Short mmCIF file of C-alpha atoms in Angstrom, two decimals:
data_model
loop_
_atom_site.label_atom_id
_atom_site.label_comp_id
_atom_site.label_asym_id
_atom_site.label_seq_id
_atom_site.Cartn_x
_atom_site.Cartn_y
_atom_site.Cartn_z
CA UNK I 1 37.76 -10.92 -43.90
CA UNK I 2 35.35 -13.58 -43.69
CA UNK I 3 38.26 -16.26 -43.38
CA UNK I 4 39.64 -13.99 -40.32
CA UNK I 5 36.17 -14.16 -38.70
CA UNK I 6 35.66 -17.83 -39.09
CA UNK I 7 39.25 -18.47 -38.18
CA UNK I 8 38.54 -16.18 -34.38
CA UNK I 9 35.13 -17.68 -33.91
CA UNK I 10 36.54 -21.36 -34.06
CA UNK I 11 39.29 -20.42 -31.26
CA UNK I 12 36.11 -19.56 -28.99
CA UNK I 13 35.60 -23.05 -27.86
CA UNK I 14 32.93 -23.89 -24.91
CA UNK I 15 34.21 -24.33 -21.57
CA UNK I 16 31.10 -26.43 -20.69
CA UNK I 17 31.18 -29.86 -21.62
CA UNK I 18 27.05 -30.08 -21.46
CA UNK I 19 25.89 -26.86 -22.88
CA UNK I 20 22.35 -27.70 -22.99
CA UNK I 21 22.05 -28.86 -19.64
CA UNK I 22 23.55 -25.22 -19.24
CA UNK I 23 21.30 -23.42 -20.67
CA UNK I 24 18.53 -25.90 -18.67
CA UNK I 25 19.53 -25.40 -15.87
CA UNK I 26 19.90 -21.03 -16.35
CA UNK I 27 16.77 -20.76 -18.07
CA UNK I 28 14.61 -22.53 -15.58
CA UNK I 29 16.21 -20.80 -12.67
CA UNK I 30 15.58 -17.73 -14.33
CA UNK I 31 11.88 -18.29 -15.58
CA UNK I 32 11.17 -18.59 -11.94
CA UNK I 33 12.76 -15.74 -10.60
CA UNK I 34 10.93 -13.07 -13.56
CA UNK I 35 7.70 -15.13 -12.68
CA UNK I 36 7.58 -14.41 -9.13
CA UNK I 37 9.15 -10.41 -10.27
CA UNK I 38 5.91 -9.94 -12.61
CA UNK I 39 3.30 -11.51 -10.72
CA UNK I 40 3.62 -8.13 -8.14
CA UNK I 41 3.07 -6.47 -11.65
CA UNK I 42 0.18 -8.02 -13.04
CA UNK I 43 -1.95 -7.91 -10.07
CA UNK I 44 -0.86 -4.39 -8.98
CA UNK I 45 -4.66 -2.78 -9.06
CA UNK I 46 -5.31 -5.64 -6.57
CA UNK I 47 -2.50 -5.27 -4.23
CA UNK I 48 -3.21 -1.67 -4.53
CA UNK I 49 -7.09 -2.41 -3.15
CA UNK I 50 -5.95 -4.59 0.15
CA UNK I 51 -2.67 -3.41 1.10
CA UNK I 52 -2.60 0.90 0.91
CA UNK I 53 -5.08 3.06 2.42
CA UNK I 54 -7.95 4.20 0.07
CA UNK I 55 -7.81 8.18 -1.02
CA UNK I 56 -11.77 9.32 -1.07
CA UNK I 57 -10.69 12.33 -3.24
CA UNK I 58 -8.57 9.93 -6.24
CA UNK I 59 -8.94 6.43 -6.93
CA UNK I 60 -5.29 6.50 -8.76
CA UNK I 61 -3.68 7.30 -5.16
CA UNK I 62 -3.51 3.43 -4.34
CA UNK I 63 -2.24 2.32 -7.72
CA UNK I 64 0.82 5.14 -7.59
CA UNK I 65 1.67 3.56 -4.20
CA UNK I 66 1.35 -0.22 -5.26
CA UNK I 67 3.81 1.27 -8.67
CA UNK I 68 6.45 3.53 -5.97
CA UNK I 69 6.25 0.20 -4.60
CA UNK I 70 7.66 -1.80 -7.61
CA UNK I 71 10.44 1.29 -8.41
CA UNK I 72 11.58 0.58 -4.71
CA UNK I 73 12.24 -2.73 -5.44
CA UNK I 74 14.20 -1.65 -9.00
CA UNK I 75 16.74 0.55 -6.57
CA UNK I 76 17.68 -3.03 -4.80
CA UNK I 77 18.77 -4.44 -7.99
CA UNK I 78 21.72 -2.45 -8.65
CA UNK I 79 22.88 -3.85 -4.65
CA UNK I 80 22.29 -7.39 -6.01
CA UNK I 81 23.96 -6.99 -9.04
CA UNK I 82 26.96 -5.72 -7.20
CA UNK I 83 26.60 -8.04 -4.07
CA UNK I 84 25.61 -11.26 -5.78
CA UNK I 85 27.82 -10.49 -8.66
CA UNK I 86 30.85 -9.97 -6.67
CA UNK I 87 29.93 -13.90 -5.32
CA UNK I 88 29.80 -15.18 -9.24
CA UNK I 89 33.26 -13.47 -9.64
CA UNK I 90 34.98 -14.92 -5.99
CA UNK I 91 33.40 -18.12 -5.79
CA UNK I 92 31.56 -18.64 -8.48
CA UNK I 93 28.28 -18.29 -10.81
CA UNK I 94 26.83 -21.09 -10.04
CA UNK I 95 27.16 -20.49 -6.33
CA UNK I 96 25.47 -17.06 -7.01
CA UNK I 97 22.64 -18.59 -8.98
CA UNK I 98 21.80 -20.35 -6.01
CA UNK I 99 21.53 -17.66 -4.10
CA UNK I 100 19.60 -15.74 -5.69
CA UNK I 101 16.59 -18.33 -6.69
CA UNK I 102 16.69 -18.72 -2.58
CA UNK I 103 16.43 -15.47 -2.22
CA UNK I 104 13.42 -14.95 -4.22
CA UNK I 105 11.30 -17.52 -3.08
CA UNK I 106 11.54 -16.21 0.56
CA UNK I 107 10.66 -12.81 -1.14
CA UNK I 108 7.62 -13.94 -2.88
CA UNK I 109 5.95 -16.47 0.04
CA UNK I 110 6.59 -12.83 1.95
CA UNK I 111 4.65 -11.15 -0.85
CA UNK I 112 1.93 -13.49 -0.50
CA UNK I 113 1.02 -13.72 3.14
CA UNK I 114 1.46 -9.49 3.80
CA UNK I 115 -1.38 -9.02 5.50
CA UNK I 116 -4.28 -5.94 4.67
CA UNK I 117 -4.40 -2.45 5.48
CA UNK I 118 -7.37 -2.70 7.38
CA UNK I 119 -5.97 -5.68 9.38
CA UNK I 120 -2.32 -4.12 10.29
CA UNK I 121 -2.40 -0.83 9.19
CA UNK I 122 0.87 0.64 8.06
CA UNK I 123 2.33 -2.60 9.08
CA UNK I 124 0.87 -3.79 5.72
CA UNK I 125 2.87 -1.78 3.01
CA UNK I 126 5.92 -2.04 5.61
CA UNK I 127 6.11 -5.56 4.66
CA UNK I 128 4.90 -5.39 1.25
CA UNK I 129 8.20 -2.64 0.80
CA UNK I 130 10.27 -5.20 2.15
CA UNK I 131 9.38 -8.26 0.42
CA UNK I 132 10.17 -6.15 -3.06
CA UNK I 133 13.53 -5.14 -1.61
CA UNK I 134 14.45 -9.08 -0.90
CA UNK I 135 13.10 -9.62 -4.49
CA UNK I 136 15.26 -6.57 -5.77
CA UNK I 137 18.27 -7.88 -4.61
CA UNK I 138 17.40 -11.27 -5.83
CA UNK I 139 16.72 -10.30 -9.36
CA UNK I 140 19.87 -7.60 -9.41
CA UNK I 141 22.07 -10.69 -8.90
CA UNK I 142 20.05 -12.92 -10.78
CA UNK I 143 20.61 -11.15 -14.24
CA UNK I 144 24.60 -10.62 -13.78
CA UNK I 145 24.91 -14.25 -12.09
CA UNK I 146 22.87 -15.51 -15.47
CA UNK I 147 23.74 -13.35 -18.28
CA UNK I 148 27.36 -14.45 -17.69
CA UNK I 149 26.56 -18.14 -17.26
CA UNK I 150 24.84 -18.49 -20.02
CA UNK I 151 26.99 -16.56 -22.44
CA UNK I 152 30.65 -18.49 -20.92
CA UNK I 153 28.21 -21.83 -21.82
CA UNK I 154 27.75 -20.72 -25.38
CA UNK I 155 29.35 -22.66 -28.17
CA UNK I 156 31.28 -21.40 -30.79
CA UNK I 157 29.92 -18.77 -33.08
CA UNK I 158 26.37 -19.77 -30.37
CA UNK I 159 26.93 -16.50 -27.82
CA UNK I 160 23.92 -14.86 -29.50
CA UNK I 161 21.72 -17.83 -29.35
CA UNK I 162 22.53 -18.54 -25.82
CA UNK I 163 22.29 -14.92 -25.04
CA UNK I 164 18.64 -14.86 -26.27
CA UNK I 165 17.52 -17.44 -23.93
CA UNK I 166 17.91 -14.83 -20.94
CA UNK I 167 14.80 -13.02 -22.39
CA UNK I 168 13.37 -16.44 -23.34
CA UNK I 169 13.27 -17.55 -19.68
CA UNK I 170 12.28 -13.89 -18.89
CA UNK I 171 9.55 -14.29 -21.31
CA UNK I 172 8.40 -17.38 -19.94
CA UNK I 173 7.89 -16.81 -16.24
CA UNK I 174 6.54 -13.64 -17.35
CA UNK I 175 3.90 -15.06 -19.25
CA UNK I 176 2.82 -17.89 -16.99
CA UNK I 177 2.40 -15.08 -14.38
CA UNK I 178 0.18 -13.24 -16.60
CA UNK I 179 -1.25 -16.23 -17.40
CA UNK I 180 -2.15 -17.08 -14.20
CA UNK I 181 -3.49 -13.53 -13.43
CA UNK I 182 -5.35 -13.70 -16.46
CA UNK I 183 -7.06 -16.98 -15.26
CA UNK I 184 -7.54 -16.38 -11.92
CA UNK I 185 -9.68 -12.89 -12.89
CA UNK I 186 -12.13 -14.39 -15.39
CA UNK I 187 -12.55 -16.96 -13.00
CA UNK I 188 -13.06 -15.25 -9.77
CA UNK I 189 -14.72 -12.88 -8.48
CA UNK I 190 -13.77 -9.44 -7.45
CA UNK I 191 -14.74 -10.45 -3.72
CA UNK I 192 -12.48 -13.46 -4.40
CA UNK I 193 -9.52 -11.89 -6.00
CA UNK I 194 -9.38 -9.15 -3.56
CA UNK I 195 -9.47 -11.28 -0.85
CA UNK I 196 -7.18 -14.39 -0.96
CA UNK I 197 -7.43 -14.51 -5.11
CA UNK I 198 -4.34 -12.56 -5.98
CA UNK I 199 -1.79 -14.28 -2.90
CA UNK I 200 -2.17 -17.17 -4.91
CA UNK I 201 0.88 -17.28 -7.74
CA UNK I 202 3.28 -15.47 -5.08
CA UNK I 203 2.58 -18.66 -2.71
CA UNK I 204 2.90 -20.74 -6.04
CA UNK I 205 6.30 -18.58 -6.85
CA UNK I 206 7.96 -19.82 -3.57
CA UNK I 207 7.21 -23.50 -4.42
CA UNK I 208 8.71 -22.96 -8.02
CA UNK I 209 11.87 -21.46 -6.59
CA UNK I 210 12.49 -24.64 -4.99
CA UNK I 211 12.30 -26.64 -8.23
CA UNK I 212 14.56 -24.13 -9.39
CA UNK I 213 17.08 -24.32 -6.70
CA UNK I 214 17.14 -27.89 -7.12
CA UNK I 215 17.70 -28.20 -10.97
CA UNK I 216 20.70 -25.71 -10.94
CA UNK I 217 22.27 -27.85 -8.30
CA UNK I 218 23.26 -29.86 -11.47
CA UNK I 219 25.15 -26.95 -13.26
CA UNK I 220 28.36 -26.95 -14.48
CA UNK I 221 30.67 -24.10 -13.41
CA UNK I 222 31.62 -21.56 -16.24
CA UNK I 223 34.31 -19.97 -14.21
CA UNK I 224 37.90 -20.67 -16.01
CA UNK I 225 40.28 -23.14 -13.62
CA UNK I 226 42.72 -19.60 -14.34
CA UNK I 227 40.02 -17.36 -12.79
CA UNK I 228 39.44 -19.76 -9.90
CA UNK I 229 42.96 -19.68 -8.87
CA UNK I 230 43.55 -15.93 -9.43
CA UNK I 231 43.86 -13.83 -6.62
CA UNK I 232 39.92 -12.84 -5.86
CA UNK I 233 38.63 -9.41 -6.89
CA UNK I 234 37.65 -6.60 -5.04
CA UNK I 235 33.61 -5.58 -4.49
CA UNK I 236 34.36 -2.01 -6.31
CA UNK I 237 37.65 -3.03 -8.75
CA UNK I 238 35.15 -3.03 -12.21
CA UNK I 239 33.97 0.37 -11.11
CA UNK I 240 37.37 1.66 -10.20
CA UNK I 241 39.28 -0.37 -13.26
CA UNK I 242 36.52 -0.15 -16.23
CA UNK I 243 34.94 3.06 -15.71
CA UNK I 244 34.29 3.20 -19.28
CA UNK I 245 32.55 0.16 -19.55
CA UNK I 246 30.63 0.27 -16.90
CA UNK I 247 28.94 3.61 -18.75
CA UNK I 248 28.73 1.91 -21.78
CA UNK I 249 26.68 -0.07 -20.22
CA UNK I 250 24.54 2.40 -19.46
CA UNK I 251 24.27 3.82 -21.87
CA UNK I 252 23.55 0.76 -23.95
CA UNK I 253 20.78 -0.26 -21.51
CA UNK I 254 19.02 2.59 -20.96
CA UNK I 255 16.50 2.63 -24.18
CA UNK I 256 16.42 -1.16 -23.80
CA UNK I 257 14.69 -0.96 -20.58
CA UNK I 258 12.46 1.58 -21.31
CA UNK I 259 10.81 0.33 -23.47
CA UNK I 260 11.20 -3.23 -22.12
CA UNK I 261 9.19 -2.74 -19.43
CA UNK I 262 6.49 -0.13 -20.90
CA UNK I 263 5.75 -3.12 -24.02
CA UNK I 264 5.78 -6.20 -21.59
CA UNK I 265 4.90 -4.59 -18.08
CA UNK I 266 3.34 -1.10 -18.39
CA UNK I 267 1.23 -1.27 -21.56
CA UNK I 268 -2.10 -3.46 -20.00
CA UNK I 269 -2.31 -0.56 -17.37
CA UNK I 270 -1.52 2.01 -20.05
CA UNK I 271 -4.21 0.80 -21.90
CA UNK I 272 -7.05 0.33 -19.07
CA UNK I 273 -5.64 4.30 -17.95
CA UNK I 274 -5.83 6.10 -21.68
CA UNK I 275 -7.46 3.94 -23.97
CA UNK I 276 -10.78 2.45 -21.87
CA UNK I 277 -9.85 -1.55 -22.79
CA UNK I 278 -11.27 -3.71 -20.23
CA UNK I 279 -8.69 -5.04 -17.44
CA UNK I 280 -9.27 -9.05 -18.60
CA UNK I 281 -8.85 -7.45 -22.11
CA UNK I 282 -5.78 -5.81 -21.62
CA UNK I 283 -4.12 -9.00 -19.23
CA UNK I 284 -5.16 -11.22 -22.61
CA UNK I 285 -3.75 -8.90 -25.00
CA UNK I 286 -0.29 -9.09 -22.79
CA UNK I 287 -0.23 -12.80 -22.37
CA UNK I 288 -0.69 -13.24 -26.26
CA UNK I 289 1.97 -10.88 -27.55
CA UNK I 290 4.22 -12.52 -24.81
CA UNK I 291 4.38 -16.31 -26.25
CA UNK I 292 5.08 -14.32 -29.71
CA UNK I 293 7.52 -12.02 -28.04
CA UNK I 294 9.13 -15.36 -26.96
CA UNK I 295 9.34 -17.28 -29.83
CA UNK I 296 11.15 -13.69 -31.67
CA UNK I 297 14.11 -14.40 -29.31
CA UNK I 298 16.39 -16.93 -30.78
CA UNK I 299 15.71 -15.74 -34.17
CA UNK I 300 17.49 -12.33 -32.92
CA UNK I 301 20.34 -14.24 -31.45
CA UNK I 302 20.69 -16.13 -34.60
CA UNK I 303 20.84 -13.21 -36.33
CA UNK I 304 23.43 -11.38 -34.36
CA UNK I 305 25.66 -14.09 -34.63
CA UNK I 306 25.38 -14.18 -38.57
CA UNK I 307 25.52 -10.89 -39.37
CA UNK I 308 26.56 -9.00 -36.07
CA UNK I 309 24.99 -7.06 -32.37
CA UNK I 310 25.15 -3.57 -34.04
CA UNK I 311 22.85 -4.04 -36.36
CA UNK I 312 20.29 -5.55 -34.18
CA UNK I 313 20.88 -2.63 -31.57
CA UNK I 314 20.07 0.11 -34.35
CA UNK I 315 16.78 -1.38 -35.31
CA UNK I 316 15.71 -1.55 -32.09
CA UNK I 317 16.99 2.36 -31.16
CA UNK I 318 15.72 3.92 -33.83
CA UNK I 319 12.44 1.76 -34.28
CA UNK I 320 11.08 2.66 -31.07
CA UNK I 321 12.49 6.62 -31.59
CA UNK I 322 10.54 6.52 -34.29
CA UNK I 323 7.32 4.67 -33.50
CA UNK I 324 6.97 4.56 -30.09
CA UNK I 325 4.46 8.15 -30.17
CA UNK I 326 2.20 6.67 -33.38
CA UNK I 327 2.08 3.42 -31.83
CA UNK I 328 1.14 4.32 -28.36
CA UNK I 329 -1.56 6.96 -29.98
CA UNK I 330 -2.78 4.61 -31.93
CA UNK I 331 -4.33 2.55 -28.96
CA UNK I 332 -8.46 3.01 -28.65
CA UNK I 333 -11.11 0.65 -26.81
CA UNK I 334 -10.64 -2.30 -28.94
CA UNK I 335 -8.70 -5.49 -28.23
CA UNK I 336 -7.70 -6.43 -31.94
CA UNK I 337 -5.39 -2.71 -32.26
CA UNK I 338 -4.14 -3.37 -28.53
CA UNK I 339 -2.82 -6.85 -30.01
CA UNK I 340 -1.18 -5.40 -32.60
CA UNK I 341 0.54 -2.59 -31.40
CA UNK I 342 1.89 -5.01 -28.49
CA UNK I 343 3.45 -7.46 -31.43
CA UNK I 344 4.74 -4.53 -33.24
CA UNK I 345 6.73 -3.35 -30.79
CA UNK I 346 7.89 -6.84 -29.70
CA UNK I 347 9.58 -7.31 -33.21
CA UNK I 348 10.75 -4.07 -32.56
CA UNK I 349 12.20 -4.54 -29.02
CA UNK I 350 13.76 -7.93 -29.94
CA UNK I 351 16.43 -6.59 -31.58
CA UNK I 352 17.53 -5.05 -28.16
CA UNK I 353 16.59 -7.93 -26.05
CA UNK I 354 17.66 -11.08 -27.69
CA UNK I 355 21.25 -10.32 -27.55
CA UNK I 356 21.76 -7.73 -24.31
CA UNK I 357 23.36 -10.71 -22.24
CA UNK I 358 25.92 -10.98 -25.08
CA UNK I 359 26.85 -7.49 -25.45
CA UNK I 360 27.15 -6.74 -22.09
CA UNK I 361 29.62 -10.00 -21.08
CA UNK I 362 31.36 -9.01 -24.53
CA UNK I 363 32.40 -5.62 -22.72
CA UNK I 364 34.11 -6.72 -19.24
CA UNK I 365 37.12 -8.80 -18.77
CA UNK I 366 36.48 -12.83 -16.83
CA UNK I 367 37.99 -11.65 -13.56
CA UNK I 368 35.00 -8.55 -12.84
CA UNK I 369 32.05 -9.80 -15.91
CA UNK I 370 29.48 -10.59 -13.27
CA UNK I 371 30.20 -7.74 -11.05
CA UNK I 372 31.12 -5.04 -13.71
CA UNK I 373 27.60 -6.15 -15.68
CA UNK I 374 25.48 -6.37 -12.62
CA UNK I 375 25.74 -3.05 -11.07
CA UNK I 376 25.83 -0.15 -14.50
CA UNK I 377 22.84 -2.65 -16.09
CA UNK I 378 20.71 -2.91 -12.43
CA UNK I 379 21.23 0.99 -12.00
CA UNK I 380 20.16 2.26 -15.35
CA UNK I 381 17.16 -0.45 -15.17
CA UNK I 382 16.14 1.06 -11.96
CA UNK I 383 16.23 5.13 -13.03
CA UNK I 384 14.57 4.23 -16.55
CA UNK I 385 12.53 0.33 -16.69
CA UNK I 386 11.74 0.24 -12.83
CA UNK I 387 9.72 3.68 -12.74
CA UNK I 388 7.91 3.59 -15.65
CA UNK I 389 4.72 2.87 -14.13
CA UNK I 390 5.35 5.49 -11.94
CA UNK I 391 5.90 7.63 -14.43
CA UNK I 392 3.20 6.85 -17.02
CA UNK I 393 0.75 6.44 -13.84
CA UNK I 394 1.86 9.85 -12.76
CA UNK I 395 2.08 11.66 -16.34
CA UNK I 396 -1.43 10.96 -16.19
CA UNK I 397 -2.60 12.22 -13.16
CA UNK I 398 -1.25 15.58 -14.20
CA UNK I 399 -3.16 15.31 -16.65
CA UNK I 400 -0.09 14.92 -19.12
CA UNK I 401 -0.86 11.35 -20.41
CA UNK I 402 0.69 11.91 -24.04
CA UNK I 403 3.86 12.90 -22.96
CA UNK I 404 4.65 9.57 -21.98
CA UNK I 405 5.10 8.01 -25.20
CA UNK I 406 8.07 11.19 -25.74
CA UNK I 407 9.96 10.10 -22.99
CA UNK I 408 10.32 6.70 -23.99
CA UNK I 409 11.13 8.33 -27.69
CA UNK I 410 13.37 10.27 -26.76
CA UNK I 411 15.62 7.71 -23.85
CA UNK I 412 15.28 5.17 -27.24
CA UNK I 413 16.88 8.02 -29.74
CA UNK I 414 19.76 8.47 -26.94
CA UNK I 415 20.91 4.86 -26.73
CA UNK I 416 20.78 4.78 -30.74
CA UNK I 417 23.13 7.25 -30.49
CA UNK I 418 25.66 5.22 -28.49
CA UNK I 419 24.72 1.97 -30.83
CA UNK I 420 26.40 3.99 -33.82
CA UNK I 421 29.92 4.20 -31.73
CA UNK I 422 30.06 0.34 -30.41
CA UNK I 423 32.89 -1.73 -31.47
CA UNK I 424 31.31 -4.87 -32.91
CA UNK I 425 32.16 -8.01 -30.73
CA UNK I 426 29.68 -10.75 -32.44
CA UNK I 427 32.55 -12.38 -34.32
CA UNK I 428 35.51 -12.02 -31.82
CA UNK I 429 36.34 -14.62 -29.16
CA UNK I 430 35.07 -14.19 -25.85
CA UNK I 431 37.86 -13.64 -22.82
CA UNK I 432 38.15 -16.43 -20.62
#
């Protein structure tokens, strides 16, 4: 068996002749694009102050706005993913990638200069709306266009490795977003950050995308010269032709991004909500288990590609199924247990995240991977990762705060469940 495997992983040769300028010139791009995506997130309670009306009977009225806000822009992604990712199949994924980094930059300048409620009026979250649907789309494309780039640039027996490096990038522009929020609120004041303070990083985001665009000018195409000359693809043919897959990857995706975006997004705001930490508290707490979130990725991908995805996958599931309630009740008013139950579940959550890009090009044939990925994964991240805020915001205005924790329990235990049934790919070679 093991002679089998080594024999099929050395027929998976690299069609990139400079795979580390490949994974450059991916994880730069993308770094940019999740920065300018979670700076909306990290400064919601602010954009929440200056650009919705104020309720005088609940203060949480703004903030649910400012987080429907952020689930609006989660619906675009699954348009992106099939838009942008029907360019990476017909022209190209490089030519996508391009796109999309331009396409986010215009979003977040758009972000930064929307102008107040009290200046505009409804005009205000108008614009606001439609600077997250630009940025929707841009992401949606941006994580098909990617995950297949970097995973067609991998190396032999390297598709894990390279597949960890999406969430490396993520992690990165992620964390200098919150650390940039984090800076900019111990060092201003609340006049200050509600009043230009917080347009800052989104005018900074627009300048990065242009450093973006211009590295992954330099990126080789992953595209086979077989694909490029094939007859192109229609926008709907890995709906219509791989109905199958494209619920597996549902259902694969669903627990991931869950609890993906209630650990790395959700759980400051959580915190400040149900547990009484202090906002610079919680934004420190985030930033920290970030960088170690971070550094947890290519051990994962390593992993996977020694001893298999399923694996990985299953101690993920049935981690968080398991500890997501004790771990989320464990949080009180102190910055030390905040820390840790952020790092705990960042081990846990790695085992999803590090190798998601891999499993989900392993599933779809060349001609339809971007397109077949970018819609099923954008969708399910929208209906489960891009509303819970909402959610969590709005179990506890009912007053139903602990049920929270359950739902992300319980959307964890279901993807466990389709874990147990997937064909392992880790040691097979990838379609070209």
């Amino acid at each position: 068996m093991v002679a089998i495997m080594t024999e099929t992983t050395r027929t998976d040769s690299p069609p990139a002749s400079r795979p580390v300028r490949q994974l450059l010139a991916a994880s730069v791009g993308n770094a940019v694009e999740w920065y300018d995506w979670y700076a909306y997130t990290f400064l919601a309670t602010y954009i929440a102050a200056e650009v919705f009306p104020k309720s005088a009977d609940n203060s949480l009225v703004p903030l649910l706005s400012t987080f429907a806000v952020f689930a609006v822009g989660f619906f675009m992604r699954p348009v992106g993913g099939l838009l942008m990712g029907a360019v990476a199949d017909r022209r190209g994924r490089r030519s996508a990638l391009t796109v999309t980094i331009l396409l986010m930059g215009g979003s977040s300048l758009l972000v930064g200069l929307t102008p107040t409620y009290e200046t505009v009026g409804v005009l205000a979250p108008v614009i606001l709306v439609l600077a997250r649907l630009l940025q929707g789309l841009s992401v949606g494309g941006e994580f098909a266009a990617s995950t297949t780039f970097l995973v067609e640039s991998a190396g032999p027996g390297r598709r894990g490795l390279f597949s960890s490096f999406q969430y490396v990038s993520t992690t990165a522009g992620q964390l200098v977003a919150s650390g940039i929020a984090t800076l900019l609120v111990d060092t201003l004041s609340d006049g200050q950050m509600n009043g230009w303070g917080w347009r800052v990083p989104f005018v900074l985001g627009a300048v990065l995308s242009v450093v973006g665009f211009w590295i992954r000018q330099g990126a080789e195409e992953t595209r086979s010269a077989e694909q490029r000359q094939a007859p192109r693809p229609g926008l709907l043919e890995a709906l219509r032709r791989h109905p199958r897959q494209s619920l597996l990857i549902c259902g694969i995706t669903a627990g991931g991004t869950i609890a993906y975006y209630t650990w790395t997004s959700y759980l400051p705001t959580y915190a400040e909500l149900n547990a009484g930490i202090e906002k610079s508290d919680a934004l420190l707490a985030g930033t920290i288990s970030l960088a170690f979130f971070g550094l947890l990725q290519p051990i994962g991908g390593l992993l996977s590609d020694r001893f298999g995805r399923r694996p990985l996958l299953l101690f993920f599931g049935l981690g968080f199924a398991l500890l997501t309630v004790p771990l989320l009740h464990a949080l009180h008013d102190s910055f030390a247990t905040l820390l840790l139950v952020q790092c705990a579940g960042m081990v846990l959550l790695t085992g999803f995240t590090s190798i998601s890009a891999a499993v989900n090009a392993e599933v779809f044939p060349p001609r339809v991977r971007a397109a077949g990925i970018g819609f099923p994964y954008s969708l399910t991240v929208a209906m489960f990762g891009g509303t819970a805020p909402y959610v969590g915001t709005l179990f506890k205005e009912l007053g139903h705060a602990d049920l929270f924790p359950w739902y992300v329990a319980v959307l964890c235990l279901g993807s466990s469940l389709v874990y147990l049934r997937l064909p392992e790919t880790a040691h097979k070679p990838l379609e070209r």
